[in-house]
Amino acid sequence: MKNSILDGIKCAIFDMDGTILDSMGMWHTIGAQYLQQNGITPREGLWEDIKRFNLVESADYFIEKYNIQKPREEIMDEIRALISGHYGKSLQLKEGARELLERLNEMKIPCLLATATDRSSVLACMRRLDCEKYFVKILTCLEYNTTKSEPVIFEKSAEVCNAKAEESLVFEDALHALRTAHEAGFKTVAVYDESDEEKTEPPKTDWARMLEICDASCISLKEIKI
């Protein structure tokens, strides 16, 4: 990654899961854990079905597809409890994440966290890892009634710093989110995660497609020299 990637940049917008936090393995199994907790055997391909859903969409999916006889809010609360256990106790930062955030803070480049994870889980994790201090604001898709298939969360993040899309640098590990930011005019850094070996758009892996559209990329955040 060349130093020039920061030229003209007024803010850095970070995804959390899979980008700065080593959590994608947990997300791949949380749906199955929830169903099993309710005595239901998950069908093959569950993760593929729900991986782009927010919490509301996931709850609705379980009601519709698995006939769970509970109100949406109760399902959401039960899923939050499962997720919070992981965020509050075990998940760790990815290699190089803390050092990068510290360096950007030293350079007076505001950092924002833009995530599809609900705020209670985000705060439990970021506070446990002493990382909340690095971000001028934390934005969640749920609070803006959006997903990362739409640019809203990135645009709202940039607005915090009065930055245009082209003045904002987005760090993402997910193909659909990176593409959304790219198509909305943001500069992007593709951050590798093992989940990027998936082929959501065959025949290429997600990582291969990310490399085709990003402005910069890294296998590990420790590679980023600024």
Short mmCIF file of C-alpha atoms in Angstrom, two decimals:
data_model
loop_
_atom_site.label_atom_id
_atom_site.label_comp_id
_atom_site.label_asym_id
_atom_site.label_seq_id
_atom_site.Cartn_x
_atom_site.Cartn_y
_atom_site.Cartn_z
CA MET A 1 0.00 0.00 0.00
CA LYS A 2 1.47 3.33 -1.08
CA ASN A 3 1.50 6.35 1.16
CA SER A 4 -0.36 8.27 -1.57
CA ILE A 5 -3.58 6.48 -0.62
CA LEU A 6 -3.93 9.04 2.19
CA ASP A 7 -3.53 12.05 -0.08
CA GLY A 8 -6.59 14.25 0.28
CA ILE A 9 -8.19 11.91 2.82
CA LYS A 10 -10.23 13.58 5.58
CA CYS A 11 -11.48 10.44 7.35
CA ALA A 12 -11.01 6.67 7.56
CA ILE A 13 -14.13 4.49 7.77
CA PHE A 14 -13.64 1.00 9.17
CA ASP A 15 -15.85 -2.03 9.04
CA MET A 16 -15.55 -4.10 12.21
CA ASP A 17 -16.19 -7.81 11.66
CA GLY A 18 -13.53 -9.41 9.50
CA THR A 19 -11.75 -6.08 8.98
CA ILE A 20 -10.38 -5.04 12.37
CA LEU A 21 -11.96 -7.85 14.40
CA ASP A 22 -11.31 -11.56 13.93
CA SER A 23 -14.95 -12.55 14.17
CA MET A 24 -16.14 -13.99 10.87
CA GLY A 25 -15.79 -17.57 12.11
CA MET A 26 -18.28 -16.76 14.85
CA TRP A 27 -20.72 -15.15 12.42
CA HIS A 28 -20.63 -18.20 10.17
CA THR A 29 -22.05 -20.32 12.99
CA ILE A 30 -24.22 -17.97 15.07
CA GLY A 31 -27.38 -18.71 13.09
CA ALA A 32 -26.90 -22.42 13.52
CA GLN A 33 -26.22 -21.92 17.23
CA TYR A 34 -29.49 -20.02 17.60
CA LEU A 35 -31.55 -22.67 15.83
CA GLN A 36 -29.92 -25.49 17.79
CA GLN A 37 -30.65 -23.58 21.02
CA ASN A 38 -34.30 -23.76 19.98
CA GLY A 39 -34.16 -27.48 19.18
CA ILE A 40 -34.05 -26.99 15.41
CA THR A 41 -31.54 -28.57 13.04
CA PRO A 42 -30.30 -25.92 10.58
CA ARG A 43 -30.49 -26.71 6.90
CA GLU A 44 -27.41 -26.71 4.68
CA GLY A 45 -26.59 -23.29 3.29
CA LEU A 46 -27.93 -21.32 6.25
CA TRP A 47 -24.96 -18.95 6.32
CA GLU A 48 -25.29 -18.26 2.61
CA ASP A 49 -28.92 -17.29 3.18
CA ILE A 50 -28.40 -14.90 6.09
CA LYS A 51 -24.86 -13.53 5.78
CA ARG A 52 -25.99 -10.16 4.40
CA PHE A 53 -28.93 -9.77 6.77
CA ASN A 54 -29.10 -7.37 9.69
CA LEU A 55 -30.66 -8.51 12.97
CA VAL A 56 -34.23 -7.62 12.00
CA GLU A 57 -33.92 -9.45 8.69
CA SER A 58 -32.40 -12.48 10.40
CA ALA A 59 -35.26 -12.67 12.90
CA ASP A 60 -37.83 -12.42 10.12
CA TYR A 61 -36.00 -15.14 8.22
CA PHE A 62 -36.14 -17.54 11.18
CA ILE A 63 -39.86 -16.85 11.60
CA GLU A 64 -40.62 -17.40 7.92
CA LYS A 65 -38.25 -20.22 7.01
CA TYR A 66 -38.03 -22.13 10.31
CA ASN A 67 -41.48 -21.36 11.71
CA ILE A 68 -40.17 -20.12 15.04
CA GLN A 69 -43.23 -19.16 17.05
CA LYS A 70 -41.85 -16.13 18.85
CA PRO A 71 -42.20 -12.37 18.35
CA ARG A 72 -39.50 -10.72 16.28
CA GLU A 73 -38.17 -8.73 19.26
CA GLU A 74 -37.82 -11.84 21.40
CA ILE A 75 -35.86 -13.61 18.67
CA MET A 76 -33.65 -10.56 18.28
CA ASP A 77 -33.01 -10.43 22.03
CA GLU A 78 -32.03 -14.13 22.08
CA ILE A 79 -29.68 -13.71 19.14
CA ARG A 80 -28.16 -10.62 20.77
CA ALA A 81 -27.50 -12.61 23.93
CA LEU A 82 -25.63 -15.27 21.97
CA ILE A 83 -23.65 -12.71 20.01
CA SER A 84 -22.90 -10.58 23.06
CA GLY A 85 -21.32 -13.57 24.77
CA HIS A 86 -18.73 -13.76 22.00
CA TYR A 87 -18.17 -10.02 21.70
CA GLY A 88 -18.02 -9.48 25.42
CA LYS A 89 -15.64 -12.30 26.25
CA SER A 90 -13.60 -13.83 23.45
CA LEU A 91 -13.24 -12.06 20.10
CA GLN A 92 -9.89 -10.38 19.41
CA LEU A 93 -8.50 -7.71 17.09
CA LYS A 94 -6.91 -8.77 13.84
CA GLU A 95 -3.16 -8.41 13.55
CA GLY A 96 -2.06 -4.82 12.98
CA ALA A 97 -5.46 -3.25 13.70
CA ARG A 98 -4.55 -1.43 16.90
CA GLU A 99 -1.30 -0.12 15.48
CA LEU A 100 -3.06 1.24 12.38
CA LEU A 101 -5.76 2.97 14.38
CA GLU A 102 -3.19 4.49 16.71
CA ARG A 103 -1.15 5.78 13.78
CA LEU A 104 -4.18 7.35 12.10
CA ASN A 105 -5.10 9.01 15.39
CA GLU A 106 -1.57 10.36 15.68
CA MET A 107 -1.90 11.76 12.15
CA LYS A 108 -5.17 13.49 13.15
CA ILE A 109 -7.16 11.53 10.58
CA PRO A 110 -10.58 10.89 12.15
CA CYS A 111 -11.60 7.22 12.27
CA LEU A 112 -15.20 6.03 12.19
CA LEU A 113 -16.61 2.56 12.74
CA ALA A 114 -19.40 1.62 10.33
CA THR A 115 -20.80 -1.80 11.07
CA ALA A 116 -23.79 -4.06 10.50
CA THR A 117 -23.44 -5.38 14.07
CA ASP A 118 -25.79 -3.98 16.72
CA ARG A 119 -24.48 -1.25 18.99
CA SER A 120 -24.61 -3.19 22.26
CA SER A 121 -22.31 -5.89 20.88
CA VAL A 122 -20.00 -3.34 19.26
CA LEU A 123 -19.58 -1.40 22.47
CA ALA A 124 -19.09 -4.53 24.59
CA CYS A 125 -16.27 -5.61 22.34
CA MET A 126 -14.61 -2.25 21.65
CA ARG A 127 -14.62 -1.32 25.34
CA ARG A 128 -13.23 -4.68 26.40
CA LEU A 129 -10.42 -4.29 23.86
CA ASP A 130 -9.93 -0.59 24.76
CA CYS A 131 -10.62 0.48 21.17
CA GLU A 132 -13.65 2.76 21.46
CA LYS A 133 -11.26 5.66 22.03
CA TYR A 134 -9.93 5.42 18.47
CA PHE A 135 -13.25 6.33 16.83
CA VAL A 136 -14.90 9.74 16.68
CA LYS A 137 -18.20 7.99 16.07
CA ILE A 138 -19.64 4.48 15.79
CA LEU A 139 -22.43 4.01 13.26
CA THR A 140 -24.55 0.89 12.87
CA CYS A 141 -26.67 -0.16 9.92
CA LEU A 142 -29.59 -1.02 12.19
CA GLU A 143 -29.80 2.52 13.52
CA TYR A 144 -30.02 3.89 9.98
CA ASN A 145 -32.37 1.16 8.78
CA THR A 146 -29.95 0.16 6.04
CA THR A 147 -27.49 -2.52 4.93
CA LYS A 148 -24.11 -2.32 3.27
CA SER A 149 -25.72 -3.09 -0.06
CA GLU A 150 -26.62 0.62 0.08
CA PRO A 151 -24.10 3.47 0.59
CA VAL A 152 -26.06 5.14 3.43
CA ILE A 153 -23.78 4.00 6.27
CA PHE A 154 -20.68 5.18 4.42
CA GLU A 155 -22.26 8.51 3.47
CA LYS A 156 -23.42 9.15 7.04
CA SER A 157 -19.91 8.34 8.29
CA ALA A 158 -18.31 10.82 5.89
CA GLU A 159 -20.84 13.50 6.87
CA VAL A 160 -19.57 13.35 10.45
CA CYS A 161 -16.26 14.75 9.20
CA ASN A 162 -17.74 16.99 6.51
CA ALA A 163 -15.93 14.83 3.98
CA LYS A 164 -16.91 13.98 0.43
CA ALA A 165 -16.88 10.35 -0.70
CA GLU A 166 -13.59 10.82 -2.55
CA GLU A 167 -12.08 12.29 0.63
CA SER A 168 -13.00 9.21 2.67
CA LEU A 169 -11.07 5.94 2.87
CA VAL A 170 -13.17 2.81 3.51
CA PHE A 171 -11.62 -0.38 4.92
CA GLU A 172 -13.75 -3.45 4.15
CA ASP A 173 -13.39 -7.22 4.02
CA ALA A 174 -16.71 -8.03 2.31
CA LEU A 175 -17.14 -7.90 -1.46
CA HIS A 176 -20.66 -6.48 -1.47
CA ALA A 177 -19.76 -3.75 1.02
CA LEU A 178 -16.53 -2.82 -0.74
CA ARG A 179 -18.37 -2.65 -4.07
CA THR A 180 -21.06 -0.42 -2.57
CA ALA A 181 -18.45 2.02 -1.27
CA HIS A 182 -16.50 1.92 -4.54
CA GLU A 183 -19.57 2.58 -6.68
CA ALA A 184 -20.54 5.49 -4.39
CA GLY A 185 -17.17 7.15 -5.07
CA PHE A 186 -15.29 6.27 -1.88
CA LYS A 187 -11.64 5.27 -1.89
CA THR A 188 -11.38 1.69 -0.70
CA VAL A 189 -8.93 -0.68 0.95
CA ALA A 190 -9.71 -4.37 0.62
CA VAL A 191 -8.74 -6.22 3.82
CA TYR A 192 -8.34 -9.97 3.43
CA ASP A 193 -10.31 -12.39 5.56
CA GLU A 194 -10.57 -16.15 5.18
CA SER A 195 -14.23 -15.70 4.29
CA ASP A 196 -13.10 -13.95 1.10
CA GLU A 197 -12.21 -17.33 -0.35
CA GLU A 198 -15.94 -17.84 -0.88
CA LYS A 199 -17.27 -17.57 -4.42
CA THR A 200 -20.48 -15.59 -4.06
CA GLU A 201 -20.10 -14.69 -7.74
CA PRO A 202 -18.50 -17.72 -9.40
CA PRO A 203 -16.11 -18.55 -10.88
CA LYS A 204 -13.85 -16.01 -9.09
CA THR A 205 -13.35 -15.81 -5.35
CA ASP A 206 -14.66 -12.76 -3.53
CA TRP A 207 -11.07 -11.70 -2.89
CA ALA A 208 -10.21 -11.80 -6.58
CA ARG A 209 -13.19 -9.59 -7.36
CA MET A 210 -12.30 -7.21 -4.54
CA LEU A 211 -8.83 -6.77 -5.98
CA GLU A 212 -10.37 -5.71 -9.28
CA ILE A 213 -12.13 -2.67 -7.79
CA CYS A 214 -10.22 -1.54 -4.68
CA ASP A 215 -7.74 1.33 -4.53
CA ALA A 216 -5.43 -0.64 -2.21
CA SER A 217 -5.38 -4.03 -0.50
CA CYS A 218 -3.68 -5.92 2.29
CA ILE A 219 -3.59 -9.50 3.54
CA SER A 220 -2.85 -8.18 7.03
CA LEU A 221 -3.37 -4.70 8.43
CA LYS A 222 0.21 -4.74 9.65
CA GLU A 223 1.25 -4.40 5.98
CA ILE A 224 -0.16 -0.89 5.83
CA LYS A 225 2.63 1.62 6.22
CA ILE A 226 1.59 5.22 6.74
#
